[in-house]
Amino acid sequence: WEQAANGGIYHEGAPDNDWGRSYAFWKKEVRDMLCDTCCMWLDEYKCDGLRFDSANDLPRDLIQHTTWLLHEKFPGRILTAEITPENPQLMHELGFDSLWTHSGYFDIIQQHRALGRGHHGGGDWAEGWNLPRLRTVMGLHYGFNWPTHCIKYILGSHDQVGCKHGGRQYEDYKMIGGQHRYAADQFGGGRHDGPAMAASRLWYTANVCAACLPMVFMGTEWMQPGWWNSDEHHRLKWELSEDAVGRKFSAFMRDANALRETYPNLRHGE
């Protein structure tokens, strides 16, 4: 792995990207290794499916070969992708079952703060309810034709909650205040703030009832505040699940998930 080795056998001659050295995708050995790794997770570990991060940055022919192989060997497993911007045509062409839909998260926070409910108040977002935008969040996005095609996370995913830069401001998050934060802070003043908890309950209920596969980031179920990182102070704090706030919000989430299980229309969009 030293510099003289040019990146090692799986990265030999490949360029750098935002995440480090790219794979040498043109080598058969690398492609076989990636396919075998996917098969290992679905076979030996019995995973329900796999998520392909930043699928835009992977070779198109490799993705198509991999998804075809996995669907053939493991029918019924779900293959999801992050494709930015969300493109239902690419979902079908590349062989995925669903896409992460980032836009709903940003739309909801902007709408929430537009009404002065967030800790930023109205200000630049004081436009009032934008019903077409809300309909997009709750219904199927344009070009998708089945709820399972969209994975929505109104309370945030690792992209919106995780921060390895000490809680800094992000220019591309300027439209929602500029910070990566848990819902407890995005919708108010932390886990002990009544309006923040009420807003989190509201929007997770909306998420459960939307045309999608709903998802939350770890720690959201007990109203963890701040941002997530692997360091000691921002790691996943299991102990918060045991206090009064954590138990109350976790119970709510169980009830919301039970609501979705009880009414098939919430799962199938019929």
mmCIF file of C-alpha atoms in Angstrom:
data_model
loop_
_atom_site.group_PDB
_atom_site.id
_atom_site.type_symbol
_atom_site.label_atom_id
_atom_site.label_comp_id
_atom_site.label_asym_id
_atom_site.label_seq_id
_atom_site.Cartn_x
_atom_site.Cartn_y
_atom_site.Cartn_z
ATOM 1 C CA TRP A 1 0.000 0.000 0.000
ATOM 2 C CA GLU A 2 3.006 2.311 0.065
ATOM 3 C CA GLN A 3 3.124 5.044 -2.553
ATOM 4 C CA ALA A 4 5.655 3.170 -4.652
ATOM 5 C CA ALA A 5 3.142 0.341 -5.072
ATOM 6 C CA ASN A 6 0.828 2.732 -6.924
ATOM 7 C CA GLY A 7 -2.184 2.067 -4.741
ATOM 8 C CA GLY A 8 -1.971 -1.696 -4.280
ATOM 9 C CA ILE A 9 -3.353 -4.445 -6.482
ATOM 10 C CA TYR A 10 -6.984 -3.288 -6.358
ATOM 11 C CA HIS A 11 -6.187 0.405 -6.958
ATOM 12 C CA GLU A 12 -3.194 0.168 -9.268
ATOM 13 C CA GLY A 13 -2.983 3.139 -11.592
ATOM 14 C CA ALA A 14 -6.385 4.516 -10.570
ATOM 15 C CA PRO A 15 -6.984 8.241 -9.921
ATOM 16 C CA ASP A 16 -7.885 9.783 -6.583
ATOM 17 C CA ASN A 17 -11.430 10.916 -5.791
ATOM 18 C CA ASP A 18 -13.266 12.514 -2.849
ATOM 19 C CA TRP A 19 -13.113 9.252 -0.871
ATOM 20 C CA GLY A 20 -9.510 8.268 -1.613
ATOM 21 C CA ARG A 21 -7.980 6.140 -4.378
ATOM 22 C CA SER A 22 -10.458 4.740 -6.894
ATOM 23 C CA TYR A 23 -10.654 1.078 -7.750
ATOM 24 C CA ALA A 24 -8.933 -0.101 -10.929
ATOM 25 C CA PHE A 25 -12.302 -0.893 -12.464
ATOM 26 C CA TRP A 26 -10.794 -1.969 -15.790
ATOM 27 C CA LYS A 27 -9.177 -5.043 -14.182
ATOM 28 C CA LYS A 28 -11.161 -8.281 -14.251
ATOM 29 C CA GLU A 29 -9.777 -9.246 -10.841
ATOM 30 C CA VAL A 30 -11.197 -6.055 -9.315
ATOM 31 C CA ARG A 31 -14.609 -6.558 -10.869
ATOM 32 C CA ASP A 32 -14.718 -10.170 -9.703
ATOM 33 C CA MET A 33 -13.741 -9.095 -6.187
ATOM 34 C CA LEU A 34 -16.525 -6.494 -6.036
ATOM 35 C CA CYS A 35 -19.155 -8.935 -7.293
ATOM 36 C CA ASP A 36 -17.954 -11.646 -4.911
ATOM 37 C CA THR A 37 -18.150 -9.184 -2.007
ATOM 38 C CA CYS A 38 -21.770 -8.358 -2.817
ATOM 39 C CA CYS A 39 -22.601 -12.050 -3.022
ATOM 40 C CA MET A 40 -20.912 -12.692 0.318
ATOM 41 C CA TRP A 41 -23.161 -10.196 2.140
ATOM 42 C CA LEU A 42 -26.325 -11.628 0.607
ATOM 43 C CA ASP A 43 -25.328 -15.281 0.929
ATOM 44 C CA GLU A 44 -23.239 -15.747 4.071
ATOM 45 C CA TYR A 45 -24.738 -12.891 6.101
ATOM 46 C CA LYS A 46 -28.305 -13.255 4.750
ATOM 47 C CA CYS A 47 -28.744 -9.492 4.248
ATOM 48 C CA ASP A 48 -32.115 -8.322 2.927
ATOM 49 C CA GLY A 49 -30.372 -6.186 0.318
ATOM 50 C CA LEU A 50 -27.532 -3.832 -0.509
ATOM 51 C CA ARG A 51 -27.136 -0.083 -0.981
ATOM 52 C CA PHE A 52 -24.813 1.246 -3.683
ATOM 53 C CA ASP A 53 -23.384 4.563 -2.533
ATOM 54 C CA SER A 54 -22.888 7.294 -5.139
ATOM 55 C CA ALA A 55 -23.773 4.955 -7.983
ATOM 56 C CA ASN A 56 -23.180 7.793 -10.470
ATOM 57 C CA ASP A 57 -19.448 7.348 -9.893
ATOM 58 C CA LEU A 58 -19.354 3.632 -10.734
ATOM 59 C CA PRO A 59 -18.859 2.294 -14.280
ATOM 60 C CA ARG A 60 -22.248 1.749 -15.879
ATOM 61 C CA ASP A 61 -21.421 -1.663 -17.325
ATOM 62 C CA LEU A 62 -20.103 -2.889 -13.963
ATOM 63 C CA ILE A 63 -23.291 -1.838 -12.178
ATOM 64 C CA GLN A 64 -25.510 -3.516 -14.755
ATOM 65 C CA HIS A 65 -23.486 -6.731 -14.612
ATOM 66 C CA THR A 66 -23.520 -6.736 -10.801
ATOM 67 C CA THR A 67 -27.237 -6.020 -10.346
ATOM 68 C CA TRP A 68 -28.171 -8.614 -12.987
ATOM 69 C CA LEU A 69 -25.994 -11.216 -11.276
ATOM 70 C CA LEU A 70 -27.383 -10.455 -7.807
ATOM 71 C CA HIS A 71 -31.012 -10.513 -8.932
ATOM 72 C CA GLU A 72 -30.408 -13.872 -10.619
ATOM 73 C CA LYS A 73 -28.641 -15.458 -7.651
ATOM 74 C CA PHE A 74 -30.677 -13.819 -4.868
ATOM 75 C CA PRO A 75 -34.232 -13.154 -6.086
ATOM 76 C CA GLY A 76 -36.275 -11.023 -3.722
ATOM 77 C CA ARG A 77 -33.331 -9.097 -2.248
ATOM 78 C CA ILE A 78 -33.626 -5.334 -2.642
ATOM 79 C CA LEU A 79 -30.872 -3.370 -4.361
ATOM 80 C CA THR A 80 -30.963 0.343 -3.642
ATOM 81 C CA ALA A 81 -28.836 3.159 -4.987
ATOM 82 C CA GLU A 82 -27.877 6.714 -4.285
ATOM 83 C CA ILE A 83 -28.121 8.554 -7.602
ATOM 84 C CA THR A 84 -27.925 12.344 -7.464
ATOM 85 C CA PRO A 85 -30.053 13.945 -8.731
ATOM 86 C CA GLU A 86 -32.765 11.301 -8.382
ATOM 87 C CA ASN A 87 -33.290 9.692 -11.769
ATOM 88 C CA PRO A 88 -35.942 6.964 -12.115
ATOM 89 C CA GLN A 89 -34.781 6.148 -15.642
ATOM 90 C CA LEU A 90 -31.302 5.321 -14.384
ATOM 91 C CA MET A 91 -32.800 3.222 -11.593
ATOM 92 C CA HIS A 92 -34.392 0.965 -14.198
ATOM 93 C CA GLU A 93 -31.498 1.022 -16.651
ATOM 94 C CA LEU A 94 -28.938 0.137 -14.001
ATOM 95 C CA GLY A 95 -31.041 -2.636 -12.478
ATOM 96 C CA PHE A 96 -31.883 -1.172 -9.070
ATOM 97 C CA ASP A 97 -35.100 -1.690 -7.124
ATOM 98 C CA SER A 98 -35.208 1.707 -5.405
ATOM 99 C CA LEU A 99 -33.451 5.044 -4.999
ATOM 100 C CA TRP A 100 -32.704 7.241 -2.016
ATOM 101 C CA THR A 101 -34.663 10.480 -2.458
ATOM 102 C CA HIS A 102 -32.736 13.321 -0.855
ATOM 103 C CA SER A 103 -35.029 16.144 -1.913
ATOM 104 C CA GLY A 104 -37.878 15.398 0.522
ATOM 105 C CA TYR A 105 -35.645 15.998 3.536
ATOM 106 C CA PHE A 106 -34.672 19.478 2.380
ATOM 107 C CA ASP A 107 -38.212 20.346 1.278
ATOM 108 C CA ILE A 108 -39.689 19.459 4.668
ATOM 109 C CA ILE A 109 -37.140 21.405 6.707
ATOM 110 C CA GLN A 110 -37.595 24.463 4.510
ATOM 111 C CA GLN A 111 -41.364 24.225 4.891
ATOM 112 C CA HIS A 112 -41.122 23.660 8.622
ATOM 113 C CA ARG A 113 -38.971 26.722 9.164
ATOM 114 C CA ALA A 114 -41.011 28.813 6.768
ATOM 115 C CA LEU A 115 -43.800 28.751 9.337
ATOM 116 C CA GLY A 116 -41.491 29.865 12.128
ATOM 117 C CA ARG A 117 -41.588 26.532 13.948
ATOM 118 C CA GLY A 118 -37.877 25.838 13.748
ATOM 119 C CA HIS A 119 -35.174 27.427 15.864
ATOM 120 C CA HIS A 120 -34.288 29.704 12.944
ATOM 121 C CA GLY A 121 -37.803 31.102 12.675
ATOM 122 C CA GLY A 122 -39.172 32.350 9.352
ATOM 123 C CA GLY A 123 -36.682 34.710 7.778
ATOM 124 C CA ASP A 124 -35.490 33.687 4.339
ATOM 125 C CA TRP A 125 -37.893 30.728 4.276
ATOM 126 C CA ALA A 126 -41.074 32.633 5.199
ATOM 127 C CA GLU A 127 -43.001 31.668 2.060
ATOM 128 C CA GLY A 128 -45.786 29.753 3.806
ATOM 129 C CA TRP A 129 -46.871 26.261 2.797
ATOM 130 C CA ASN A 130 -45.753 25.183 -0.667
ATOM 131 C CA LEU A 131 -48.366 22.538 -1.410
ATOM 132 C CA PRO A 132 -46.838 21.216 -4.651
ATOM 133 C CA ARG A 133 -43.573 20.640 -2.793
ATOM 134 C CA LEU A 134 -45.382 18.860 0.048
ATOM 135 C CA ARG A 135 -47.299 16.686 -2.403
ATOM 136 C CA THR A 136 -43.997 15.612 -3.941
ATOM 137 C CA VAL A 137 -42.679 14.595 -0.535
ATOM 138 C CA MET A 138 -45.784 12.589 0.340
ATOM 139 C CA GLY A 139 -46.612 11.117 -3.067
ATOM 140 C CA LEU A 140 -44.580 9.366 -5.717
ATOM 141 C CA HIS A 141 -41.816 11.423 -7.240
ATOM 142 C CA TYR A 142 -42.166 12.069 -10.961
ATOM 143 C CA GLY A 143 -41.122 9.086 -13.033
ATOM 144 C CA PHE A 144 -41.513 6.479 -10.290
ATOM 145 C CA ASN A 145 -44.496 4.140 -10.436
ATOM 146 C CA TRP A 146 -44.387 2.155 -7.178
ATOM 147 C CA PRO A 147 -43.834 3.244 -3.537
ATOM 148 C CA THR A 148 -40.934 0.839 -3.044
ATOM 149 C CA HIS A 149 -38.999 2.720 -5.718
ATOM 150 C CA CYS A 150 -38.360 5.580 -3.268
ATOM 151 C CA ILE A 151 -36.547 5.483 0.063
ATOM 152 C CA LYS A 152 -37.446 8.597 2.052
ATOM 153 C CA TYR A 153 -35.948 9.802 5.316
ATOM 154 C CA ILE A 154 -37.642 13.016 6.379
ATOM 155 C CA LEU A 155 -35.756 12.983 9.705
ATOM 156 C CA GLY A 156 -32.406 12.583 7.960
ATOM 157 C CA SER A 157 -29.856 9.962 6.918
ATOM 158 C CA HIS A 158 -26.127 9.678 7.564
ATOM 159 C CA ASP A 159 -25.542 12.348 4.903
ATOM 160 C CA GLN A 160 -27.627 14.915 6.800
ATOM 161 C CA VAL A 161 -26.716 13.875 10.368
ATOM 162 C CA GLY A 162 -23.074 12.842 10.104
ATOM 163 C CA CYS A 163 -20.327 15.458 10.427
ATOM 164 C CA LYS A 164 -16.586 14.833 10.714
ATOM 165 C CA HIS A 165 -15.667 18.516 10.725
ATOM 166 C CA GLY A 166 -16.663 19.543 14.240
ATOM 167 C CA GLY A 167 -20.167 20.749 13.442
ATOM 168 C CA ARG A 168 -19.055 23.269 10.844
ATOM 169 C CA GLN A 169 -21.245 25.089 8.328
ATOM 170 C CA TYR A 170 -21.762 23.458 4.917
ATOM 171 C CA GLU A 171 -22.344 25.738 1.951
ATOM 172 C CA ASP A 172 -24.480 23.158 0.128
ATOM 173 C CA TYR A 173 -26.765 22.985 3.200
ATOM 174 C CA LYS A 174 -27.222 26.752 3.367
ATOM 175 C CA MET A 175 -30.881 26.481 2.377
ATOM 176 C CA ILE A 176 -31.656 24.649 5.642
ATOM 177 C CA GLY A 177 -29.317 26.497 7.993
ATOM 178 C CA GLY A 178 -25.977 25.105 6.868
ATOM 179 C CA GLN A 179 -25.446 22.320 9.401
ATOM 180 C CA HIS A 180 -25.605 18.525 9.568
ATOM 181 C CA ARG A 181 -27.767 17.729 12.594
ATOM 182 C CA TYR A 182 -30.131 15.181 14.096
ATOM 183 C CA ALA A 183 -33.843 15.970 13.853
ATOM 184 C CA ALA A 184 -33.869 16.990 17.537
ATOM 185 C CA ASP A 185 -31.812 20.042 16.554
ATOM 186 C CA GLN A 186 -33.016 20.581 12.998
ATOM 187 C CA PHE A 187 -36.617 20.935 14.158
ATOM 188 C CA GLY A 188 -35.987 22.826 17.374
ATOM 189 C CA GLY A 189 -33.791 23.174 20.412
ATOM 190 C CA GLY A 190 -32.779 19.597 21.203
ATOM 191 C CA ARG A 191 -34.278 16.466 22.698
ATOM 192 C CA HIS A 192 -35.737 18.232 25.755
ATOM 193 C CA ASP A 193 -37.515 20.836 23.622
ATOM 194 C CA GLY A 194 -41.237 20.073 23.362
ATOM 195 C CA PRO A 195 -41.752 21.632 19.911
ATOM 196 C CA ALA A 196 -38.740 19.722 18.547
ATOM 197 C CA MET A 197 -40.202 16.426 19.751
ATOM 198 C CA ALA A 198 -43.651 17.306 18.428
ATOM 199 C CA ALA A 199 -42.213 18.238 15.033
ATOM 200 C CA SER A 200 -40.183 15.032 14.893
ATOM 201 C CA ARG A 201 -43.308 13.010 15.674
ATOM 202 C CA LEU A 202 -45.256 14.881 13.004
ATOM 203 C CA TRP A 203 -42.721 14.387 10.250
ATOM 204 C CA TYR A 204 -41.940 10.771 11.033
ATOM 205 C CA THR A 205 -45.664 10.026 10.925
ATOM 206 C CA ALA A 206 -45.738 11.765 7.554
ATOM 207 C CA ASN A 207 -42.775 9.642 6.479
ATOM 208 C CA VAL A 208 -44.562 6.433 7.490
ATOM 209 C CA CYS A 209 -47.660 7.479 5.550
ATOM 210 C CA ALA A 210 -45.793 8.670 2.440
ATOM 211 C CA ALA A 211 -45.444 6.674 -0.769
ATOM 212 C CA CYS A 212 -42.033 5.180 -0.040
ATOM 213 C CA LEU A 213 -39.903 2.881 2.030
ATOM 214 C CA PRO A 214 -39.412 4.948 5.223
ATOM 215 C CA MET A 215 -36.033 5.100 6.908
ATOM 216 C CA VAL A 216 -34.369 6.794 9.887
ATOM 217 C CA PHE A 217 -30.736 7.186 10.871
ATOM 218 C CA MET A 218 -29.539 5.407 14.011
ATOM 219 C CA GLY A 219 -30.089 7.421 17.184
ATOM 220 C CA THR A 220 -33.062 9.305 15.780
ATOM 221 C CA GLU A 221 -35.381 6.810 17.495
ATOM 222 C CA TRP A 222 -34.379 8.163 20.900
ATOM 223 C CA MET A 223 -34.004 11.823 19.892
ATOM 224 C CA GLN A 224 -30.210 11.947 19.963
ATOM 225 C CA PRO A 225 -29.117 15.593 19.590
ATOM 226 C CA GLY A 226 -26.220 17.299 17.818
ATOM 227 C CA TRP A 227 -24.467 15.504 14.986
ATOM 228 C CA TRP A 228 -23.090 12.010 14.552
ATOM 229 C CA ASN A 229 -19.437 11.055 14.228
ATOM 230 C CA SER A 230 -17.359 8.113 15.389
ATOM 231 C CA ASP A 231 -15.538 10.122 18.049
ATOM 232 C CA GLU A 232 -16.265 9.686 21.764
ATOM 233 C CA HIS A 233 -18.532 12.712 22.091
ATOM 234 C CA HIS A 234 -20.713 12.188 19.001
ATOM 235 C CA ARG A 235 -20.922 8.420 18.702
ATOM 236 C CA LEU A 236 -24.222 6.563 18.874
ATOM 237 C CA LYS A 237 -25.362 7.046 22.477
ATOM 238 C CA TRP A 238 -27.271 3.929 23.442
ATOM 239 C CA GLU A 239 -27.717 5.209 26.977
ATOM 240 C CA LEU A 240 -30.148 7.864 25.703
ATOM 241 C CA SER A 241 -32.577 5.111 24.763
ATOM 242 C CA GLU A 242 -33.071 4.371 28.464
ATOM 243 C CA ASP A 243 -34.036 7.808 29.799
ATOM 244 C CA ALA A 244 -37.571 9.232 29.821
ATOM 245 C CA VAL A 245 -37.194 11.110 26.516
ATOM 246 C CA GLY A 246 -35.650 8.146 24.740
ATOM 247 C CA ARG A 247 -38.279 5.687 25.934
ATOM 248 C CA LYS A 248 -41.114 8.037 25.024
ATOM 249 C CA PHE A 249 -39.894 8.688 21.498
ATOM 250 C CA SER A 250 -38.995 5.047 20.874
ATOM 251 C CA ALA A 251 -42.517 4.052 21.926
ATOM 252 C CA PHE A 252 -43.930 6.570 19.476
ATOM 253 C CA MET A 253 -41.837 5.124 16.659
ATOM 254 C CA ARG A 254 -43.046 1.613 17.447
ATOM 255 C CA ASP A 255 -46.634 2.865 17.262
ATOM 256 C CA ALA A 256 -46.008 4.667 13.978
ATOM 257 C CA ASN A 257 -44.412 1.581 12.445
ATOM 258 C CA ALA A 258 -47.323 -0.527 13.702
ATOM 259 C CA LEU A 259 -49.709 1.873 11.952
ATOM 260 C CA ARG A 260 -47.935 1.206 8.680
ATOM 261 C CA GLU A 261 -48.057 -2.526 9.298
ATOM 262 C CA THR A 262 -51.772 -2.446 10.151
ATOM 263 C CA TYR A 263 -52.905 -0.617 7.007
ATOM 264 C CA PRO A 264 -51.621 -2.217 3.772
ATOM 265 C CA ASN A 265 -52.452 0.892 1.739
ATOM 266 C CA LEU A 266 -49.660 2.708 3.531
ATOM 267 C CA ARG A 267 -47.216 0.128 2.205
ATOM 268 C CA HIS A 268 -48.582 -0.438 -1.268
ATOM 269 C CA GLY A 269 -50.081 2.947 -2.161
ATOM 270 C CA GLU A 270 -53.280 1.464 -3.479
#
